[in-house]
Amino acid sequence: MTRTPLYTHPVEGFGTVCLTPVDPAADAALIHSWVTEERARFWGMGGAGLELVREIYEDVDRRTTHHAYLVRLDGKPVALFQRYDCAEDRVSECYEVRPGDVGVHLLIGPADGAARHGFTGALIEAFLAYLFTDENTLRVVGEPDARNTKAIALLERSGFELGPEVELPEIDLPEVYLPAKPARLAFLPRPATR
Protein backbone atom coordinates (compact mmCIF):
# COMPACT_ATOMS: atom_id res chain seq x y z
CA MET A 1 0.00 0.00 0.00
CA THR A 2 1.34 3.42 -0.96
CA ARG A 3 0.66 6.27 1.45
CA THR A 4 0.80 9.90 0.45
CA PRO A 5 3.69 11.69 2.16
CA LEU A 6 2.82 14.53 4.50
CA TYR A 7 5.99 16.38 3.54
CA THR A 8 8.57 16.00 0.76
CA HIS A 9 11.98 17.65 0.71
CA PRO A 10 14.67 17.22 -1.97
CA VAL A 11 18.21 17.18 -0.53
CA GLU A 12 20.86 17.96 -3.13
CA GLY A 13 23.25 15.07 -3.58
CA PHE A 14 21.12 12.66 -1.51
CA GLY A 15 17.66 12.37 -3.00
CA THR A 16 14.12 13.10 -1.87
CA VAL A 17 13.16 12.77 1.78
CA CYS A 18 9.48 12.03 2.47
CA LEU A 19 7.71 12.02 5.84
CA THR A 20 4.61 9.84 6.18
CA PRO A 21 2.64 9.46 9.41
CA VAL A 22 3.36 6.12 11.07
CA ASP A 23 0.64 3.53 10.52
CA PRO A 24 0.96 1.44 13.70
CA ALA A 25 -0.39 -1.74 12.12
CA ALA A 26 1.60 -1.49 8.88
CA ASP A 27 4.85 -0.09 10.33
CA ALA A 28 5.17 -1.86 13.71
CA ALA A 29 7.30 -4.74 12.40
CA LEU A 30 9.80 -2.39 10.74
CA ILE A 31 9.96 -0.07 13.75
CA HIS A 32 10.33 -3.06 16.08
CA SER A 33 13.27 -4.36 14.03
CA TRP A 34 14.97 -0.97 14.41
CA VAL A 35 14.27 -0.17 18.09
CA THR A 36 15.37 -3.59 19.34
CA GLU A 37 18.86 -3.42 17.79
CA GLU A 38 21.77 -2.72 20.15
CA ARG A 39 22.60 0.43 18.17
CA ALA A 40 19.18 1.83 19.21
CA ARG A 41 19.72 1.24 22.95
CA PHE A 42 19.17 4.91 23.79
CA TRP A 43 15.69 4.75 22.24
CA GLY A 44 14.73 2.74 25.33
CA MET A 45 12.71 -0.01 23.65
CA GLY A 46 15.34 -2.73 23.36
CA GLY A 47 13.29 -5.33 25.21
CA ALA A 48 9.94 -4.42 23.66
CA GLY A 49 7.95 -7.05 21.81
CA LEU A 50 6.25 -6.39 18.49
CA GLU A 51 2.81 -6.01 20.14
CA LEU A 52 4.12 -3.41 22.61
CA VAL A 53 5.73 -1.39 19.80
CA ARG A 54 2.41 -1.42 17.91
CA GLU A 55 0.55 -0.34 21.07
CA ILE A 56 2.98 2.50 21.73
CA TYR A 57 2.55 3.89 18.23
CA GLU A 58 -1.21 3.45 18.44
CA ASP A 59 -1.05 5.63 21.56
CA VAL A 60 1.05 8.25 19.72
CA ASP A 61 -1.41 8.09 16.80
CA ARG A 62 -4.35 8.89 19.11
CA ARG A 63 -2.71 12.02 20.46
CA THR A 64 -2.98 15.49 18.97
CA THR A 65 0.22 16.68 20.66
CA HIS A 66 2.61 13.89 19.60
CA HIS A 67 3.28 12.69 16.05
CA ALA A 68 5.45 9.94 14.56
CA TYR A 69 6.63 9.75 10.95
CA LEU A 70 8.30 7.06 8.91
CA VAL A 71 11.01 8.72 6.86
CA ARG A 72 11.84 7.50 3.38
CA LEU A 73 14.73 8.49 1.17
CA ASP A 74 13.81 7.92 -2.47
CA GLY A 75 11.06 5.55 -1.31
CA LYS A 76 13.20 3.44 1.06
CA PRO A 77 12.47 3.62 4.83
CA VAL A 78 15.52 5.11 6.57
CA ALA A 79 14.40 6.69 9.86
CA LEU A 80 11.73 7.28 12.46
CA PHE A 81 11.06 10.92 13.30
CA GLN A 82 8.82 12.14 16.10
CA ARG A 83 7.66 15.63 17.01
CA TYR A 84 5.71 16.74 20.04
CA ASP A 85 4.38 19.76 21.89
CA CYS A 86 6.91 20.29 24.71
CA ALA A 87 4.22 21.72 27.01
CA GLU A 88 2.37 18.38 26.78
CA ASP A 89 5.36 16.13 27.40
CA ARG A 90 7.43 15.03 30.39
CA VAL A 91 10.24 17.32 29.24
CA SER A 92 8.09 20.23 30.45
CA GLU A 93 8.97 19.22 34.02
CA CYS A 94 12.67 19.81 33.28
CA TYR A 95 12.84 23.33 31.83
CA GLU A 96 10.75 26.44 31.31
CA VAL A 97 8.81 25.73 28.11
CA ARG A 98 8.27 28.69 25.81
CA PRO A 99 5.32 29.12 23.45
CA GLY A 100 6.33 27.59 20.11
CA ASP A 101 8.68 24.96 21.56
CA VAL A 102 8.52 21.74 19.53
CA GLY A 103 10.35 18.64 20.74
CA VAL A 104 11.91 16.04 18.46
CA HIS A 105 13.14 12.46 18.56
CA LEU A 106 15.06 10.81 15.73
CA LEU A 107 16.06 7.21 15.16
CA ILE A 108 18.09 6.45 12.05
CA GLY A 109 17.42 2.99 10.64
CA PRO A 110 20.26 0.55 10.04
CA ALA A 111 22.47 1.34 7.07
CA ASP A 112 21.85 -0.62 3.90
CA GLY A 113 25.19 -0.83 2.15
CA ALA A 114 28.08 1.58 2.58
CA ALA A 115 27.67 4.55 4.89
CA ARG A 116 27.11 7.86 3.12
CA HIS A 117 29.03 10.82 4.52
CA GLY A 118 26.60 13.55 5.62
CA PHE A 119 23.56 11.25 5.50
CA THR A 120 22.21 12.07 8.96
CA GLY A 121 22.88 15.78 8.47
CA ALA A 122 20.91 15.67 5.22
CA LEU A 123 17.97 14.08 7.04
CA ILE A 124 18.13 16.70 9.79
CA GLU A 125 18.09 19.41 7.13
CA ALA A 126 14.82 17.96 5.82
CA PHE A 127 13.30 17.57 9.31
CA LEU A 128 14.11 21.14 10.29
CA ALA A 129 12.72 22.45 7.01
CA TYR A 130 9.51 20.53 7.76
CA LEU A 131 9.25 21.77 11.36
CA PHE A 132 9.74 25.39 10.36
CA THR A 133 7.01 25.21 7.69
CA ASP A 134 4.71 25.67 10.70
CA GLU A 135 4.88 29.36 11.56
CA ASN A 136 4.00 28.49 15.17
CA THR A 137 7.27 26.57 15.60
CA LEU A 138 9.61 29.09 17.21
CA ARG A 139 12.19 26.73 18.70
CA VAL A 140 13.12 23.08 18.24
CA VAL A 141 14.03 21.19 21.40
CA GLY A 142 16.10 18.02 21.42
CA GLU A 143 16.54 15.85 24.50
CA PRO A 144 18.76 12.89 23.62
CA ASP A 145 19.95 10.51 26.29
CA ALA A 146 22.82 12.25 28.09
CA ARG A 147 25.03 9.19 27.44
CA ASN A 148 24.44 9.38 23.68
CA THR A 149 27.48 11.47 22.77
CA LYS A 150 27.00 10.90 19.02
CA ALA A 151 23.47 12.37 19.07
CA ILE A 152 24.58 15.33 21.17
CA ALA A 153 27.49 16.05 18.80
CA LEU A 154 25.14 15.78 15.81
CA LEU A 155 22.76 18.33 17.31
CA GLU A 156 25.66 20.70 17.93
CA ARG A 157 26.86 20.30 14.33
CA SER A 158 23.29 21.04 13.19
CA GLY A 159 23.29 24.40 15.00
CA PHE A 160 21.60 23.46 18.28
CA GLU A 161 22.82 25.17 21.44
CA LEU A 162 23.38 22.74 24.27
CA GLY A 163 21.39 23.28 27.44
CA PRO A 164 21.59 21.57 30.80
CA GLU A 165 21.59 17.87 31.57
CA VAL A 166 18.26 16.94 33.16
CA GLU A 167 16.45 13.87 34.46
CA LEU A 168 13.30 13.13 32.45
CA PRO A 169 10.76 11.78 34.98
CA GLU A 170 9.24 8.32 34.83
CA ILE A 171 5.81 8.00 33.21
CA ASP A 172 3.70 5.03 34.26
CA LEU A 173 0.28 5.10 32.58
CA PRO A 174 -1.96 2.23 31.49
CA GLU A 175 -1.17 2.90 27.80
CA VAL A 176 2.55 3.71 28.07
CA TYR A 177 5.50 3.33 30.43
CA LEU A 178 8.66 5.40 30.11
CA PRO A 179 11.45 5.00 32.68
CA ALA A 180 13.26 8.02 34.08
CA LYS A 181 16.18 8.97 31.85
CA PRO A 182 19.15 11.36 31.95
CA ALA A 183 18.87 13.71 28.98
CA ARG A 184 20.80 16.63 27.54
CA LEU A 185 18.62 19.48 26.36
CA ALA A 186 19.48 21.23 23.10
CA PHE A 187 17.74 24.22 21.50
CA LEU A 188 17.52 25.58 17.96
CA PRO A 189 15.60 28.85 17.47
CA ARG A 190 13.64 29.54 14.32
CA PRO A 191 15.96 31.05 11.69
CA ALA A 192 15.50 34.77 11.14
CA THR A 193 13.62 35.57 7.95
CA ARG A 194 15.15 37.96 5.49
PDB file of N, CA and C in Angstrom, residues 13-90:
ATOM      1  N   GLY A  13      22.201  16.064  -3.731  1.00  0.00           N
ATOM      2  CA  GLY A  13      23.247  15.067  -3.580  1.00  0.00           C
ATOM      3  C   GLY A  13      22.818  13.821  -2.814  1.00  0.00           C
ATOM      4  N   PHE A  14      21.593  13.815  -2.269  1.00  0.00           N
ATOM      5  CA  PHE A  14      21.125  12.657  -1.506  1.00  0.00           C
ATOM      6  C   PHE A  14      19.849  12.060  -2.066  1.00  0.00           C
ATOM      7  N   GLY A  15      18.930  12.866  -2.485  1.00  0.00           N
ATOM      8  CA  GLY A  15      17.656  12.370  -2.996  1.00  0.00           C
ATOM      9  C   GLY A  15      16.495  13.085  -2.333  1.00  0.00           C
ATOM     10  N   THR A  16      15.331  12.480  -2.404  1.00  0.00           N
ATOM     11  CA  THR A  16      14.119  13.100  -1.873  1.00  0.00           C
ATOM     12  C   THR A  16      13.710  12.437  -0.575  1.00  0.00           C
ATOM     13  N   VAL A  17      13.583  13.237   0.463  1.00  0.00           N
ATOM     14  CA  VAL A  17      13.160  12.773   1.784  1.00  0.00           C
ATOM     15  C   VAL A  17      11.654  12.999   1.899  1.00  0.00           C
ATOM     16  N   CYS A  18      10.931  11.945   2.285  1.00  0.00           N
ATOM     17  CA  CYS A  18       9.477  12.032   2.469  1.00  0.00           C
ATOM     18  C   CYS A  18       9.118  11.598   3.882  1.00  0.00           C
ATOM     19  N   LEU A  19       8.223  12.356   4.516  1.00  0.00           N
ATOM     20  CA  LEU A  19       7.705  12.015   5.836  1.00  0.00           C
ATOM     21  C   LEU A  19       6.258  11.576   5.689  1.00  0.00           C
ATOM     22  N   THR A  20       5.964  10.390   6.206  1.00  0.00           N
ATOM     23  CA  THR A  20       4.613   9.838   6.175  1.00  0.00           C
ATOM     24  C   THR A  20       4.230   9.462   7.602  1.00  0.00           C
ATOM     25  N   PRO A  21       3.040   9.857   8.063  1.00  0.00           N
ATOM     26  CA  PRO A  21       2.643   9.460   9.413  1.00  0.00           C
ATOM     27  C   PRO A  21       2.749   7.947   9.598  1.00  0.00           C
ATOM     28  N   VAL A  22       3.253   7.540  10.770  1.00  0.00           N
ATOM     29  CA  VAL A  22       3.361   6.119  11.074  1.00  0.00           C
ATOM     30  C   VAL A  22       1.977   5.497  11.105  1.00  0.00           C
ATOM     31  N   ASP A  23       1.831   4.364  10.444  1.00  0.00           N
ATOM     32  CA  ASP A  23       0.636   3.532  10.521  1.00  0.00           C
ATOM     33  C   ASP A  23       1.014   2.399  11.463  1.00  0.00           C
ATOM     34  N   PRO A  24       0.504   2.424  12.716  1.00  0.00           N
ATOM     35  CA  PRO A  24       0.965   1.439  13.696  1.00  0.00           C
ATOM     36  C   PRO A  24       0.853  -0.008  13.231  1.00  0.00           C
ATOM     37  N   ALA A  25      -0.227  -0.357  12.563  1.00  0.00           N
ATOM     38  CA  ALA A  25      -0.394  -1.742  12.118  1.00  0.00           C
ATOM     39  C   ALA A  25       0.588  -2.091  11.009  1.00  0.00           C
ATOM     40  N   ALA A  26       0.742  -1.203  10.039  1.00  0.00           N
ATOM     41  CA  ALA A  26       1.596  -1.490   8.880  1.00  0.00           C
ATOM     42  C   ALA A  26       3.088  -1.335   9.179  1.00  0.00           C
ATOM     43  N   ASP A  27       3.442  -0.428  10.114  1.00  0.00           N
ATOM     44  CA  ASP A  27       4.848  -0.095  10.332  1.00  0.00           C
ATOM     45  C   ASP A  27       5.459  -0.715  11.582  1.00  0.00           C
ATOM     46  N   ALA A  28       4.655  -1.346  12.430  1.00  0.00           N
ATOM     47  CA  ALA A  28       5.169  -1.860  13.709  1.00  0.00           C
ATOM     48  C   ALA A  28       6.320  -2.839  13.533  1.00  0.00           C
ATOM     49  N   ALA A  29       6.235  -3.741  12.573  1.00  0.00           N
ATOM     50  CA  ALA A  29       7.301  -4.739  12.404  1.00  0.00           C
ATOM     51  C   ALA A  29       8.621  -4.070  12.029  1.00  0.00           C
ATOM     52  N   LEU A  30       8.585  -3.101  11.132  1.00  0.00           N
ATOM     53  CA  LEU A  30       9.797  -2.391  10.737  1.00  0.00           C
ATOM     54  C   LEU A  30      10.362  -1.608  11.924  1.00  0.00           C
ATOM     55  N   ILE A  31       9.509  -0.854  12.604  1.00  0.00           N
ATOM     56  CA  ILE A  31       9.963  -0.065  13.751  1.00  0.00           C
ATOM     57  C   ILE A  31      10.523  -0.996  14.825  1.00  0.00           C
ATOM     58  N   HIS A  32       9.847  -2.100  15.082  1.00  0.00           N
ATOM     59  CA  HIS A  32      10.326  -3.065  16.079  1.00  0.00           C
ATOM     60  C   HIS A  32      11.722  -3.562  15.715  1.00  0.00           C
ATOM     61  N   SER A  33      11.947  -3.856  14.441  1.00  0.00           N
ATOM     62  CA  SER A  33      13.266  -4.358  14.030  1.00  0.00           C
ATOM     63  C   SER A  33      14.350  -3.311  14.269  1.00  0.00           C
ATOM     64  N   TRP A  34      14.001  -2.042  14.185  1.00  0.00           N
ATOM     65  CA  TRP A  34      14.975  -0.974  14.410  1.00  0.00           C
ATOM     66  C   TRP A  34      15.217  -0.732  15.898  1.00  0.00           C
ATOM     67  N   VAL A  35      14.130  -0.597  16.683  1.00  0.00           N
ATOM     68  CA  VAL A  35      14.269  -0.174  18.090  1.00  0.00           C
ATOM     69  C   VAL A  35      14.855  -1.257  18.975  1.00  0.00           C
ATOM     70  N   THR A  36      14.841  -2.508  18.516  1.00  0.00           N
ATOM     71  CA  THR A  36      15.368  -3.590  19.344  1.00  0.00           C
ATOM     72  C   THR A  36      16.826  -3.928  19.025  1.00  0.00           C
ATOM     73  N   GLU A  37      17.433  -3.227  18.081  1.00  0.00           N
ATOM     74  CA  GLU A  37      18.856  -3.417  17.792  1.00  0.00           C
ATOM     75  C   GLU A  37      19.686  -2.750  18.882  1.00  0.00           C
ATOM     76  N   GLU A  38      20.868  -3.287  19.144  1.00  0.00           N
ATOM     77  CA  GLU A  38      21.773  -2.715  20.151  1.00  0.00           C
ATOM     78  C   GLU A  38      22.102  -1.261  19.830  1.00  0.00           C
ATOM     79  N   ARG A  39      22.255  -0.941  18.563  1.00  0.00           N
ATOM     80  CA  ARG A  39      22.604   0.426  18.171  1.00  0.00           C
ATOM     81  C   ARG A  39      21.528   1.430  18.545  1.00  0.00           C
ATOM     82  N   ALA A  40      20.301   0.955  18.839  1.00  0.00           N
ATOM     83  CA  ALA A  40      19.184   1.834  19.207  1.00  0.00           C
ATOM     84  C   ALA A  40      18.931   1.828  20.713  1.00  0.00           C
ATOM     85  N   ARG A  41      19.926   1.406  21.501  1.00  0.00           N
ATOM     86  CA  ARG A  41      19.723   1.243  22.948  1.00  0.00           C
ATOM     87  C   ARG A  41      19.224   2.503  23.627  1.00  0.00           C
ATOM     88  N   PHE A  42      19.608   3.678  23.154  1.00  0.00           N
ATOM     89  CA  PHE A  42      19.173   4.911  23.794  1.00  0.00           C
ATOM     90  C   PHE A  42      17.713   5.244  23.496  1.00  0.00           C
ATOM     91  N   TRP A  43      17.115   4.540  22.546  1.00  0.00           N
ATOM     92  CA  TRP A  43      15.694   4.748  22.239  1.00  0.00           C
ATOM     93  C   TRP A  43      14.837   4.190  23.381  1.00  0.00           C
ATOM     94  N   GLY A  44      15.395   3.242  24.126  1.00  0.00           N
ATOM     95  CA  GLY A  44      14.726   2.745  25.325  1.00  0.00           C
ATOM     96  C   GLY A  44      13.693   1.659  25.102  1.00  0.00           C
ATOM     97  N   MET A  45      13.705   1.023  23.935  1.00  0.00           N
ATOM     98  CA  MET A  45      12.707  -0.013  23.647  1.00  0.00           C
ATOM     99  C   MET A  45      13.360  -1.343  23.298  1.00  0.00           C
ATOM    100  N   GLY A  46      14.590  -1.544  23.722  1.00  0.00           N
ATOM    101  CA  GLY A  46      15.345  -2.729  23.357  1.00  0.00           C
ATOM    102  C   GLY A  46      14.670  -4.044  23.702  1.00  0.00           C
ATOM    103  N   GLY A  47      13.947  -4.093  24.805  1.00  0.00           N
ATOM    104  CA  GLY A  47      13.291  -5.333  25.214  1.00  0.00           C
ATOM    105  C   GLY A  47      11.834  -5.412  24.815  1.00  0.00           C
ATOM    106  N   ALA A  48      11.362  -4.462  24.039  1.00  0.00           N
ATOM    107  CA  ALA A  48       9.944  -4.420  23.661  1.00  0.00           C
ATOM    108  C   ALA A  48       9.611  -5.491  22.629  1.00  0.00           C
ATOM    109  N   GLY A  49       8.457  -6.111  22.804  1.00  0.00           N
ATOM    110  CA  GLY A  49       7.954  -7.047  21.812  1.00  0.00           C
ATOM    111  C   GLY A  49       7.215  -6.300  20.711  1.00  0.00           C
ATOM    112  N   LEU A  50       6.936  -6.991  19.631  1.00  0.00           N
ATOM    113  CA  LEU A  50       6.246  -6.395  18.490  1.00  0.00           C
ATOM    114  C   LEU A  50       4.904  -5.791  18.904  1.00  0.00           C
ATOM    115  N   GLU A  51       4.134  -6.498  19.721  1.00  0.00           N
ATOM    116  CA  GLU A  51       2.814  -6.009  20.140  1.00  0.00           C
ATOM    117  C   GLU A  51       2.940  -4.707  20.937  1.00  0.00           C
ATOM    118  N   LEU A  52       3.928  -4.625  21.819  1.00  0.00           N
ATOM    119  CA  LEU A  52       4.118  -3.411  22.607  1.00  0.00           C
ATOM    120  C   LEU A  52       4.492  -2.237  21.703  1.00  0.00           C
ATOM    121  N   VAL A  53       5.361  -2.460  20.738  1.00  0.00           N
ATOM    122  CA  VAL A  53       5.731  -1.392  19.801  1.00  0.00           C
ATOM    123  C   VAL A  53       4.486  -0.895  19.063  1.00  0.00           C
ATOM    124  N   ARG A  54       3.655  -1.823  18.594  1.00  0.00           N
ATOM    125  CA  ARG A  54       2.413  -1.419  17.915  1.00  0.00           C
ATOM    126  C   ARG A  54       1.539  -0.600  18.851  1.00  0.00           C
ATOM    127  N   GLU A  55       1.383  -1.052  20.099  1.00  0.00           N
ATOM    128  CA  GLU A  55       0.551  -0.337  21.073  1.00  0.00           C
ATOM    129  C   GLU A  55       1.084   1.059  21.366  1.00  0.00           C
ATOM    130  N   ILE A  56       2.388   1.188  21.474  1.00  0.00           N
ATOM    131  CA  ILE A  56       2.984   2.503  21.733  1.00  0.00           C
ATOM    132  C   ILE A  56       2.670   3.458  20.594  1.00  0.00           C
ATOM    133  N   TYR A  57       2.806   2.991  19.358  1.00  0.00           N
ATOM    134  CA  TYR A  57       2.549   3.886  18.230  1.00  0.00           C
ATOM    135  C   TYR A  57       1.054   4.084  17.981  1.00  0.00           C
ATOM    136  N   GLU A  58       0.228   3.188  18.440  1.00  0.00           N
ATOM    137  CA  GLU A  58      -1.214   3.454  18.441  1.00  0.00           C
ATOM    138  C   GLU A  58      -1.525   4.583  19.417  1.00  0.00           C
ATOM    139  N   ASP A  59      -0.857   4.564  20.583  1.00  0.00           N
ATOM    140  CA  ASP A  59      -1.047   5.633  21.558  1.00  0.00           C
ATOM    141  C   ASP A  59      -0.596   6.976  20.978  1.00  0.00           C
ATOM    142  N   VAL A  60       0.570   7.012  20.345  1.00  0.00           N
ATOM    143  CA  VAL A  60       1.046   8.246  19.722  1.00  0.00           C
ATOM    144  C   VAL A  60       0.049   8.708  18.661  1.00  0.00           C
ATOM    145  N   ASP A  61      -0.476   7.771  17.876  1.00  0.00           N
ATOM    146  CA  ASP A  61      -1.408   8.088  16.797  1.00  0.00           C
ATOM    147  C   ASP A  61      -2.702   8.716  17.323  1.00  0.00           C
ATOM    148  N   ARG A  62      -3.115   8.341  18.525  1.00  0.00           N
ATOM    149  CA  ARG A  62      -4.351   8.890  19.114  1.00  0.00           C
ATOM    150  C   ARG A  62      -4.172  10.319  19.622  1.00  0.00           C
ATOM    151  N   ARG A  63      -2.971  10.702  19.871  1.00  0.00           N
ATOM    152  CA  ARG A  63      -2.708  12.021  20.464  1.00  0.00           C
ATOM    153  C   ARG A  63      -2.717  13.126  19.398  1.00  0.00           C
ATOM    154  N   THR A  64      -3.051  14.325  19.856  1.00  0.00           N
ATOM    155  CA  THR A  64      -2.978  15.488  18.971  1.00  0.00           C
ATOM    156  C   THR A  64      -1.706  16.293  19.224  1.00  0.00           C
ATOM    157  N   THR A  65      -0.977  15.929  20.276  1.00  0.00           N
ATOM    158  CA  THR A  65       0.220  16.679  20.661  1.00  0.00           C
ATOM    159  C   THR A  65       1.520  15.964  20.304  1.00  0.00           C
ATOM    160  N   HIS A  66       1.433  14.698  19.932  1.00  0.00           N
ATOM    161  CA  HIS A  66       2.610  13.890  19.598  1.00  0.00           C
ATOM    162  C   HIS A  66       2.372  13.235  18.232  1.00  0.00           C
ATOM    163  N   HIS A  67       3.419  13.223  17.406  1.00  0.00           N
ATOM    164  CA  HIS A  67       3.284  12.691  16.047  1.00  0.00           C
ATOM    165  C   HIS A  67       4.533  11.892  15.688  1.00  0.00           C
ATOM    166  N   ALA A  68       4.340  10.779  15.004  1.00  0.00           N
ATOM    167  CA  ALA A  68       5.447   9.936  14.558  1.00  0.00           C
ATOM    168  C   ALA A  68       5.374   9.780  13.041  1.00  0.00           C
ATOM    169  N   TYR A  69       6.542   9.832  12.413  1.00  0.00           N
ATOM    170  CA  TYR A  69       6.632   9.748  10.953  1.00  0.00           C
ATOM    171  C   TYR A  69       7.665   8.710  10.550  1.00  0.00           C
ATOM    172  N   LEU A  70       7.328   7.931   9.550  1.00  0.00           N
ATOM    173  CA  LEU A  70       8.303   7.061   8.913  1.00  0.00           C
ATOM    174  C   LEU A  70       8.949   7.902   7.817  1.00  0.00           C
ATOM    175  N   VAL A  71      10.256   7.895   7.798  1.00  0.00           N
ATOM    176  CA  VAL A  71      11.009   8.718   6.858  1.00  0.00           C
ATOM    177  C   VAL A  71      11.548   7.822   5.759  1.00  0.00           C
ATOM    178  N   ARG A  72      11.319   8.242   4.524  1.00  0.00           N
ATOM    179  CA  ARG A  72      11.837   7.503   3.379  1.00  0.00           C
ATOM    180  C   ARG A  72      12.758   8.405   2.572  1.00  0.00           C
ATOM    181  N   LEU A  73      13.827   7.812   2.087  1.00  0.00           N
ATOM    182  CA  LEU A  73      14.727   8.492   1.165  1.00  0.00           C
ATOM    183  C   LEU A  73      14.587   7.784  -0.163  1.00  0.00           C
ATOM    184  N   ASP A  74      14.088   8.500  -1.154  1.00  0.00           N
ATOM    185  CA  ASP A  74      13.815   7.918  -2.473  1.00  0.00           C
ATOM    186  C   ASP A  74      12.989   6.631  -2.347  1.00  0.00           C
ATOM    187  N   GLY A  75      12.007   6.652  -1.461  1.00  0.00           N
ATOM    188  CA  GLY A  75      11.061   5.546  -1.310  1.00  0.00           C
ATOM    189  C   GLY A  75      11.474   4.472  -0.324  1.00  0.00           C
ATOM    190  N   LYS A  76      12.725   4.477   0.143  1.00  0.00           N
ATOM    191  CA  LYS A  76      13.201   3.444   1.057  1.00  0.00           C
ATOM    192  C   LYS A  76      13.140   3.947   2.494  1.00  0.00           C
ATOM    193  N   PRO A  77      12.524   3.190   3.426  1.00  0.00           N
ATOM    194  CA  PRO A  77      12.472   3.623   4.827  1.00  0.00           C
ATOM    195  C   PRO A  77      13.877   3.720   5.425  1.00  0.00           C
ATOM    196  N   VAL A  78      14.186   4.894   6.023  1.00  0.00           N
ATOM    197  CA  VAL A  78      15.525   5.106   6.571  1.00  0.00           C
ATOM    198  C   VAL A  78      15.542   5.622   8.011  1.00  0.00           C
ATOM    199  N   ALA A  79      14.398   6.097   8.514  1.00  0.00           N
ATOM    200  CA  ALA A  79      14.404   6.686   9.859  1.00  0.00           C
ATOM    201  C   ALA A  79      12.999   6.786  10.419  1.00  0.00           C
ATOM    202  N   LEU A  80      12.959   6.995  11.724  1.00  0.00           N
ATOM    203  CA  LEU A  80      11.730   7.275  12.464  1.00  0.00           C
ATOM    204  C   LEU A  80      11.919   8.650  13.076  1.00  0.00           C
ATOM    205  N   PHE A  81      10.982   9.543  12.812  1.00  0.00           N
ATOM    206  CA  PHE A  81      11.064  10.919  13.301  1.00  0.00           C
ATOM    207  C   PHE A  81       9.807  11.215  14.098  1.00  0.00           C
ATOM    208  N   GLN A  82       9.977  11.803  15.275  1.00  0.00           N
ATOM    209  CA  GLN A  82       8.824  12.141  16.103  1.00  0.00           C
ATOM    210  C   GLN A  82       8.909  13.602  16.507  1.00  0.00           C
ATOM    211  N   ARG A  83       7.760  14.246  16.545  1.00  0.00           N
ATOM    212  CA  ARG A  83       7.664  15.630  17.012  1.00  0.00           C
ATOM    213  C   ARG A  83       6.578  15.690  18.059  1.00  0.00           C
ATOM    214  N   TYR A  84       6.710  16.630  18.987  1.00  0.00           N
ATOM    215  CA  TYR A  84       5.712  16.737  20.039  1.00  0.00           C
ATOM    216  C   TYR A  84       5.684  18.153  20.601  1.00  0.00           C
ATOM    217  N   ASP A  85       4.568  18.482  21.215  1.00  0.00           N
ATOM    218  CA  ASP A  85       4.378  19.764  21.895  1.00  0.00           C
ATOM    219  C   ASP A  85       5.070  19.647  23.253  1.00  0.00           C
ATOM    220  N   CYS A  86       6.125  20.407  23.467  1.00  0.00           N
ATOM    221  CA  CYS A  86       6.907  20.293  24.709  1.00  0.00           C
ATOM    222  C   CYS A  86       6.051  20.536  25.951  1.00  0.00           C
ATOM    223  N   ALA A  87       5.072  21.415  25.858  1.00  0.00           N
ATOM    224  CA  ALA A  87       4.220  21.720  27.015  1.00  0.00           C
ATOM    225  C   ALA A  87       3.370  20.524  27.424  1.00  0.00           C
ATOM    226  N   GLU A  88       3.203  19.550  26.518  1.00  0.00           N
ATOM    227  CA  GLU A  88       2.368  18.379  26.777  1.00  0.00           C
ATOM    228  C   GLU A  88       3.197  17.108  26.931  1.00  0.00           C
ATOM    229  N   ASP A  89       4.456  17.265  27.297  1.00  0.00           N
ATOM    230  CA  ASP A  89       5.360  16.127  27.398  1.00  0.00           C
ATOM    231  C   ASP A  89       6.122  16.195  28.728  1.00  0.00           C
ATOM    232  N   ARG A  90       6.690  15.077  29.126  1.00  0.00           N
ATOM    233  CA  ARG A  90       7.431  15.034  30.390  1.00  0.00           C
ATOM    234  C   ARG A  90       8.616  15.986  30.418  1.00  0.00           C
TER     235      ARG A  90
END
